[in-house]
Coordinates of C-alpha atoms in Angstrom, one line a residue:
M1283 CA 80.1 112.0 98.8
Y1284 CA 83.1 110.9 96.6
A1285 CA 83.3 112.0 92.7
Q1286 CA 86.3 110.4 91.7
M1287 CA 87.3 111.8 88.4
V1288 CA 88.5 109.3 85.8
K1289 CA 89.3 109.2 82.2
S1290 CA 86.3 111.2 80.4
T1291 CA 84.6 109.7 77.4
G1292 CA 84.5 111.8 74.2
E1293 CA 86.4 113.4 71.6
G1294 CA 88.8 116.3 71.8
V1295 CA 87.8 120.0 72.3
K1296 CA 86.2 121.2 69.1
S1297 CA 87.5 125.0 67.8
R1298 CA 84.7 127.5 67.0
E1299 CA 84.7 126.7 63.7
E1300 CA 84.1 123.1 64.1
M1301 CA 81.3 123.8 66.1
T1302 CA 77.8 123.9 64.7
P1303 CA 75.6 126.9 65.6
E1304 CA 73.9 125.1 68.1
E1305 CA 77.3 124.2 70.0
R1306 CA 78.6 127.6 69.7
H1307 CA 75.5 128.9 71.3
F1308 CA 75.8 126.4 74.1
Q1309 CA 79.5 126.9 74.5
D1310 CA 78.7 130.7 74.5
R1311 CA 76.1 130.3 77.6
I1312 CA 79.0 127.9 79.3
D1313 CA 81.4 130.8 79.1
A1314 CA 79.3 133.4 80.3
G1315 CA 78.9 131.3 83.6
E1316 CA 74.9 130.5 82.6
K1317 CA 73.7 127.4 84.2
I1318 CA 72.2 124.5 81.9
E1319 CA 68.9 123.2 82.8
P1320 CA 67.5 119.9 81.9
K1321 CA 64.9 121.0 78.8
D1322 CA 67.9 123.2 77.5
W1323 CA 69.3 121.9 74.1
M1324 CA 72.8 120.1 74.9
P1325 CA 75.3 118.3 73.1
E1326 CA 74.9 114.4 73.3
G1327 CA 78.6 114.2 74.7
Y1328 CA 77.8 116.4 77.1
R1329 CA 74.8 114.8 78.4
K1330 CA 76.6 111.6 78.3
T1331 CA 80.1 113.0 80.3
L1332 CA 77.4 114.1 83.0
I1333 CA 75.3 110.8 83.4
R1334 CA 78.5 109.0 83.6
Q1335 CA 80.0 111.5 86.3
I1336 CA 76.6 112.2 88.5
G1337 CA 76.2 108.1 88.0
Q1338 CA 79.4 107.3 89.2
H1339 CA 79.2 109.9 92.1
A1340 CA 75.7 108.5 93.2
H1341 CA 76.8 104.9 93.3
S1342 CA 79.9 106.1 95.0
E1343 CA 77.7 107.4 97.7
I1344 CA 75.6 104.4 98.6
V1345 CA 78.3 102.1 98.4
G1346 CA 80.3 104.3 100.8
Q1347 CA 78.0 103.7 103.4
L1348 CA 79.2 99.9 103.3
P1349 CA 82.6 100.2 105.1
E1350 CA 81.2 102.2 107.8
G1351 CA 78.1 100.6 108.4
N1352 CA 79.1 97.6 110.0
W1353 CA 80.8 100.0 112.7
I1354 CA 77.9 101.5 114.0
T1355 CA 77.3 98.5 116.3
R1356 CA 80.7 98.6 117.4
A1357 CA 81.4 102.0 118.0
P1358 CA 82.9 102.6 121.5
T1359 CA 80.2 104.9 122.8
L1360 CA 76.7 105.7 122.3
Q1361 CA 77.5 109.1 121.1
R1362 CA 79.9 107.7 118.7
K1363 CA 77.1 105.3 117.4
A1364 CA 74.9 108.2 117.0
I1365 CA 77.2 110.4 114.9
L1366 CA 78.0 107.3 112.7
L1367 CA 74.6 106.3 112.1
A1368 CA 73.7 110.0 111.1
K1369 CA 76.7 110.0 108.7
V1370 CA 75.6 107.1 107.0
Q1371 CA 72.2 108.1 106.6
D1372 CA 73.3 111.4 105.0
E1373 CA 75.3 109.2 102.4
A1374 CA 71.9 107.4 101.6
G1375 CA 70.5 111.0 101.0
H1376 CA 73.4 111.8 99.0
G1377 CA 73.1 109.0 96.8
L1378 CA 69.3 109.9 96.6
Y1379 CA 69.9 113.6 95.4
L1380 CA 72.4 112.5 93.0
Y1381 CA 70.3 110.0 91.3
C1382 CA 67.4 112.3 91.1
A1383 CA 70.2 114.9 88.9
A1384 CA 71.1 112.1 87.0
E1385 CA 67.2 111.3 86.0
T1386 CA 67.1 114.9 84.7
L1387 CA 69.1 113.8 81.9
G1388 CA 66.8 111.4 80.7
V1389 CA 68.0 107.9 82.3
S1390 CA 66.3 105.9 85.3
R1391 CA 67.5 104.8 88.7
D1392 CA 67.2 101.1 87.5
W1393 CA 69.0 101.7 84.4
L1394 CA 71.8 103.2 86.5
T1395 CA 71.8 100.4 88.8
E1396 CA 72.2 98.0 86.0
Q1397 CA 75.1 99.8 84.7
L1398 CA 76.7 99.3 88.3
L1399 CA 76.0 95.8 88.8
S1400 CA 76.7 94.8 85.2
G1401 CA 80.4 96.6 85.8
K1402 CA 79.7 99.1 83.1
M1403 CA 79.7 102.2 85.5
K1404 CA 82.0 102.2 88.3
Y1405 CA 82.3 103.9 92.0
S1406 CA 85.1 105.7 93.9
S1407 CA 87.9 103.1 94.3
I1408 CA 88.5 104.1 98.0
F1409 CA 85.5 102.0 99.1
N1410 CA 87.3 98.6 98.0
Y1411 CA 89.7 98.8 101.0
P1412 CA 88.5 97.2 104.2
T1413 CA 87.8 99.1 107.8
L1414 CA 89.7 97.0 110.2
T1415 CA 89.9 99.0 113.3
W1416 CA 87.5 101.9 114.9
A1417 CA 90.5 104.4 113.6
D1418 CA 89.8 103.5 109.9
I1419 CA 86.5 105.1 110.6
G1420 CA 88.2 108.4 111.7
A1421 CA 90.9 107.8 108.8
I1422 CA 87.7 108.0 106.5
G1423 CA 86.2 111.0 107.9
W1424 CA 89.2 113.2 108.1
L1425 CA 91.1 112.0 104.7
V1426 CA 88.5 110.3 102.5
D1427 CA 85.7 112.7 103.0
G1428 CA 88.3 115.5 103.0
A1429 CA 89.4 114.5 99.8
A1430 CA 85.8 114.3 98.6
I1431 CA 84.9 117.9 99.8
M1432 CA 88.2 118.9 97.8
N1433 CA 86.6 117.2 94.9
Q1434 CA 83.0 118.3 95.6
V1435 CA 83.2 122.1 96.4
P1436 CA 84.3 123.1 92.8
L1437 CA 81.3 121.2 91.5
Q1438 CA 78.9 123.8 93.3
R1439 CA 79.9 125.7 90.4
T1440 CA 79.4 123.2 87.6
S1441 CA 77.6 123.9 84.2
Y1442 CA 74.8 121.7 84.9
G1443 CA 72.1 123.0 87.4
P1444 CA 70.5 120.3 89.1
Y1445 CA 74.2 118.8 89.9
A1446 CA 75.6 122.1 91.1
R1447 CA 72.6 122.6 93.5
A1448 CA 72.8 119.1 94.8
M1449 CA 76.2 119.6 95.7
I1450 CA 75.3 122.8 98.1
R1451 CA 73.6 120.7 100.4
I1452 CA 76.1 117.5 100.2
C1453 CA 79.0 119.8 100.9
K1454 CA 77.3 121.3 103.7
E1455 CA 77.0 117.8 105.2
E1456 CA 80.4 116.6 104.1
S1457 CA 82.2 119.1 106.2
F1458 CA 80.0 117.7 109.3
H1459 CA 81.8 114.2 108.0
Q1460 CA 85.2 115.1 108.1
R1461 CA 85.1 117.0 111.3
Q1462 CA 83.8 114.1 112.9
G1463 CA 86.6 111.7 111.7
Y1464 CA 89.3 114.2 112.3
D1465 CA 87.6 114.4 116.0
I1466 CA 88.0 110.6 116.3
M1467 CA 91.9 110.7 114.8
L1468 CA 92.2 113.4 117.6
K1469 CA 91.0 111.4 120.4
M1470 CA 93.1 108.6 119.5
A1471 CA 96.2 110.1 118.8
R1472 CA 95.9 111.5 122.3
G1473 CA 94.9 108.7 123.9
T1474 CA 96.8 105.1 125.1
P1475 CA 99.9 104.1 123.4
E1476 CA 97.9 101.2 121.6
Q1477 CA 95.3 103.8 120.2
R1478 CA 98.3 105.9 118.9
R1479 CA 99.3 103.0 117.1
M1480 CA 95.9 102.4 115.7
A1481 CA 95.5 105.8 114.5
Q1482 CA 99.1 105.8 112.8
D1483 CA 98.3 102.4 111.2
A1484 CA 94.8 104.0 109.8
L1485 CA 96.7 106.8 108.1
N1486 CA 99.0 104.7 106.9
R1487 CA 96.8 102.7 104.9
F1488 CA 94.5 105.1 104.0
W1489 CA 97.0 108.0 102.5
Y1490 CA 97.8 106.7 99.2
P1491 CA 93.8 105.1 98.3
A1492 CA 93.0 108.9 99.4
L1493 CA 95.1 110.2 97.2
M1494 CA 93.8 108.1 94.0
M1495 CA 90.3 109.4 94.6
F1496 CA 91.3 112.3 92.8
G1497 CA 92.1 110.1 89.6
P1498 CA 94.7 109.6 87.5
S1499 CA 97.5 112.2 86.8
D1500 CA 96.3 114.8 84.3
K1501 CA 98.8 113.4 81.3
E1502 CA 96.6 110.1 81.7
S1503 CA 93.3 112.1 81.7
V1504 CA 93.3 112.5 78.0
H1505 CA 89.7 114.1 77.8
S1506 CA 89.6 116.5 80.9
A1507 CA 90.1 119.2 78.4
Q1508 CA 86.5 118.8 76.9
S1509 CA 85.3 118.7 80.5
M1510 CA 87.1 121.7 81.7
A1511 CA 85.8 123.3 78.3
W1512 CA 82.3 122.3 79.6
K1513 CA 83.0 123.4 83.3
I1514 CA 81.6 120.0 84.3
K1515 CA 85.2 119.8 86.0
I1516 CA 86.5 123.0 87.3
N1517 CA 90.1 121.8 88.7
T1518 CA 92.1 119.5 86.9
N1519 CA 92.8 116.0 89.1
D1520 CA 96.4 117.2 90.0
E1521 CA 95.4 120.8 91.0
L1522 CA 92.9 119.0 93.5
R1523 CA 95.3 116.6 94.6
Q1524 CA 98.2 119.0 95.5
K1525 CA 95.7 121.1 97.3
F1526 CA 94.7 118.3 99.4
V1527 CA 98.1 117.4 100.3
D1528 CA 98.8 120.9 101.4
Q1529 CA 95.9 121.1 103.6
T1530 CA 96.3 117.7 105.2
V1531 CA 100.1 117.4 106.2
P1532 CA 99.4 120.3 108.6
Q1533 CA 96.7 118.4 110.2
A1534 CA 98.6 115.4 110.6
E1535 CA 101.3 117.2 112.2
Y1536 CA 99.0 118.9 114.8
L1537 CA 97.7 115.5 115.4
G1538 CA 101.4 114.3 115.8
L1539 CA 100.9 111.5 113.2
T1540 CA 103.2 111.0 110.4
I1541 CA 102.0 110.7 106.7
P1542 CA 103.4 107.6 105.5
D1543 CA 105.9 109.4 102.7
P1544 CA 109.6 109.8 103.3
D1545 CA 110.2 112.3 100.3
L1546 CA 107.4 114.5 101.5
K1547 CA 108.9 118.1 102.0
W1548 CA 107.9 121.3 101.5
N1549 CA 109.0 123.2 98.7
E1550 CA 109.9 126.7 99.1
E1551 CA 109.9 127.5 95.5
R1552 CA 106.8 126.1 94.5
G1553 CA 105.1 126.9 97.6
H1554 CA 103.6 123.4 97.8
Y1555 CA 104.8 120.4 99.2
D1556 CA 106.4 117.8 97.2
F1557 CA 105.1 114.5 97.7
T1558 CA 105.3 110.8 96.3
Q1559 CA 102.5 109.8 93.7
P1560 CA 100.5 106.6 94.4
D1561 CA 100.9 103.3 92.9
W1562 CA 98.3 103.7 89.8
N1563 CA 98.9 100.2 88.9
E1564 CA 97.4 99.4 92.1
F1565 CA 94.3 102.2 91.3
Y1566 CA 93.6 100.4 88.0
E1567 CA 93.6 97.2 89.4
V1568 CA 91.3 98.3 92.0
L1569 CA 88.9 99.9 89.4
R1570 CA 89.2 96.6 87.1
G1571 CA 87.6 94.7 90.4
N1572 CA 90.6 93.3 91.7
G1573 CA 90.7 95.3 94.8
P1574 CA 90.4 93.9 98.3
C1575 CA 87.1 94.2 98.5
N1576 CA 85.6 94.7 95.3
A1577 CA 83.8 91.6 95.1
D1578 CA 81.9 92.1 98.8
R1579 CA 81.0 95.3 97.8
M1580 CA 79.6 94.3 94.8
E1581 CA 78.0 91.1 96.1
A1582 CA 76.3 93.8 98.9
R1583 CA 74.9 96.0 96.1
R1584 CA 73.7 93.2 94.3
R1585 CA 71.9 91.5 97.2
A1586 CA 70.2 94.5 98.5
W1587 CA 68.8 95.3 94.7
E1588 CA 67.3 91.7 94.6
E1589 CA 66.0 91.7 98.1
G1590 CA 64.6 94.9 97.7
A1591 CA 62.4 94.3 94.7
W1592 CA 59.4 93.9 96.3
V1593 CA 59.6 97.3 97.9
R1594 CA 60.1 98.8 94.7
E1595 CA 57.1 96.9 93.3
G1596 CA 54.9 98.0 96.2
L1597 CA 55.8 101.3 96.0
M1598 CA 54.9 101.4 92.1
A1599 CA 51.8 99.7 92.8
H1600 CA 50.9 102.4 95.2
A1601 CA 52.0 104.9 92.7
E1602 CA 49.6 103.8 90.2
K1603 CA 46.7 103.4 92.7
R1604 CA 47.2 106.8 93.4
R1605 CA 47.6 108.3 90.0
A1606 CA 44.1 105.9 89.1
R1607 CA 42.3 107.7 91.9
R1608 CA 43.5 111.3 90.7
A1609 CA 42.2 110.3 87.3
A1610 CA 39.0 109.2 88.4
A1611 CA 38.4 112.3 91.1
A1612 CA 38.9 114.6 87.7
Q1613 CA 36.8 112.5 85.4
A1614 CA 34.2 112.7 88.0
A1615 CA 34.6 116.7 88.6
E1616 CA 34.0 117.1 84.9

């Protein structure tokens, strides 16, 4: 759901003269638009960058269920409950697709979870903000899933095959998520004065956290050049953020809501909206674990991991029994 682009790891982009023959061949394949598959040779930096990005993306999908999950029983109608339940279920599926993609790079799901719980691997900063009203569920669908789609559609063309293929289905489902969120906002914006105030309040609180989802400005993302060269990233953080603003402002105008940015205006010369950047100090504080809901989110994931141990152990025991039965049957057939 949320592939937040943060600072990449690794060194600067090598020139062709600095590359080994294997690295040159690999880069030639990337430049030709070929997909890299799990058994293909790849630079260690490429593998590590993918593990980090896909792992954080998977964690974001799973943690992303938490802000919305507690509204399933409080949704205003049975239809809204069913829609939200389906959406939260989708997010769980997205996490599983992405964990599977990461596993093709030689890491286990258990290891990825340990990295999250130890704080060594992050998830999207947006999920460290609370959902205070039903309008917040609409804002998440419209703004947060909208930003996610903006991030993820280009990832369908990322150079690593399993990641790119996983994103095809994920993006289709995310488009439903955005539409249901916008529909909630539309109903509230055209509802009672109190409902309109709730919709505006949700937009006010989620606007800048949504802009943060694209990661730091390009000048702060010092290693993005290598991810771009490897076509792990297709667009820069600032390109995607600008595209999101340009797309979302007319939607807000249609709703009759006001973007909480007094300096927002159309720039005829640039052909884009000028807008105020988020508070990047707040962004880094949230990433460091000091957001409004960081502790609650991590505690929920830790509790789920610990309390689900018996399920994992049971599944592993069942799988081992099946392997033993198949081995015995094969031996008997001989």
